[in-house]
CSV table of C-alpha atoms in Angstrom, one decimal:
chain,number,residue,atom,x,y,z
A,1,ASP,CA,0.0,0.0,0.0
A,2,PHE,CA,1.6,3.2,-1.2
A,3,ALA,CA,-0.1,5.4,1.4
A,4,GLU,CA,1.2,3.3,4.2
A,5,GLY,CA,4.7,3.4,2.7
A,6,GLU,CA,4.5,7.2,2.5
A,7,GLU,CA,3.4,7.4,6.1
A,8,HIS,CA,6.3,5.2,7.3
A,9,ALA,CA,8.7,7.3,5.3
A,10,LYS,CA,7.5,10.5,7.0
A,11,ASP,CA,7.8,8.8,10.4
A,12,ALA,CA,11.3,7.7,9.6
A,13,ALA,CA,12.3,11.2,8.4
A,14,ALA,CA,11.0,12.7,11.6
A,15,ALA,CA,12.9,10.1,13.7
A,16,LEU,CA,16.1,10.9,11.7
A,17,GLU,CA,15.6,14.6,12.4
A,18,ARG,CA,15.5,13.9,16.1
A,19,LEU,CA,18.4,11.5,16.0
A,20,GLY,CA,20.8,13.9,14.2
A,21,PRO,CA,23.3,13.1,11.5
A,22,ALA,CA,23.2,9.4,10.6
A,23,PRO,CA,24.4,9.1,7.0
A,24,ALA,CA,23.8,5.4,6.6
A,25,LEU,CA,20.2,5.8,7.7
A,26,GLU,CA,19.6,8.9,5.6
A,27,ALA,CA,20.9,7.1,2.5
A,28,ALA,CA,18.7,4.0,3.3
A,29,LEU,CA,15.6,6.3,3.7
A,30,ALA,CA,16.4,8.1,0.5
A,31,THR,CA,16.8,4.8,-1.4
A,32,ASN,CA,13.5,3.5,0.0
A,33,VAL,CA,11.6,6.7,-0.8
A,34,GLY,CA,13.1,6.7,-4.3
A,35,SER,CA,12.0,3.1,-4.8
A,36,LEU,CA,8.5,3.9,-3.5
A,37,ALA,CA,8.3,6.8,-5.9
A,38,TRP,CA,9.5,4.6,-8.8
A,39,ALA,CA,6.8,2.1,-8.0
A,40,LYS,CA,4.3,5.0,-8.1
A,41,VAL,CA,5.7,6.1,-11.4
A,42,GLU,CA,6.8,9.4,-9.9
A,43,LEU,CA,10.0,9.3,-11.9
A,44,GLU,CA,11.3,12.8,-11.1
A,45,ARG,CA,10.9,12.2,-7.4
A,46,ALA,CA,12.5,8.8,-7.7
A,47,GLU,CA,15.5,10.2,-9.5
A,48,ARG,CA,15.9,13.0,-7.0
A,49,GLU,CA,15.8,10.6,-4.0
A,50,LEU,CA,18.0,8.0,-5.5
A,51,GLY,CA,20.5,10.7,-6.5
A,52,ARG,CA,20.4,12.0,-3.0
A,53,ALA,CA,21.1,8.5,-1.6
A,54,LEU,CA,24.0,8.1,-4.1
A,55,SER,CA,25.5,11.4,-3.0
A,56,ILE,CA,25.3,10.5,0.7
A,57,GLU,CA,26.8,7.0,0.0
A,58,GLU,CA,29.7,8.4,-2.1
A,59,ARG,CA,30.5,11.0,0.6
A,60,PHE,CA,30.4,8.6,3.6
A,61,LEU,CA,31.3,5.2,2.0
A,62,GLY,CA,33.7,6.3,-0.7
A,63,PRO,CA,33.2,6.2,-4.5
A,64,GLU,CA,34.4,2.5,-4.8
A,65,HIS,CA,32.1,1.0,-2.1
A,66,PRO,CA,30.0,-1.9,-3.4
A,67,GLN,CA,26.8,-0.5,-1.9
A,68,LEU,CA,26.9,2.2,-4.6
A,69,ALA,CA,26.2,-0.4,-7.3
A,70,GLU,CA,22.7,-1.1,-5.9
A,71,THR,CA,21.9,2.6,-5.8
A,72,LEU,CA,23.3,3.2,-9.3
A,73,GLU,CA,21.3,0.3,-10.6
A,74,GLY,CA,18.1,1.8,-9.2
A,75,LEU,CA,19.0,5.2,-10.6
A,76,ALA,CA,19.7,3.8,-14.0
A,77,GLY,CA,16.4,2.0,-14.0
A,78,VAL,CA,14.6,5.3,-13.4
A,79,GLN,CA,16.5,7.1,-16.1
A,80,MET,CA,15.7,4.6,-18.8
């Protein structure tokens, strides 16, 4: 259910605000929101969120980290 997913994403974002900087969680949330947007065919939003996740991962994991491959795959799917 997309509405339930959106609600969980809002709750997670609020929890992250209270928690403070947590790059791994921020990237995971952006990836999940991007995937949800992709499923809803909200492609601009999906690209924005997945790009945000990629930026966070590159900054905190490094450009050669294997985790980036999954995010890049999702981003490529949105851009096709």
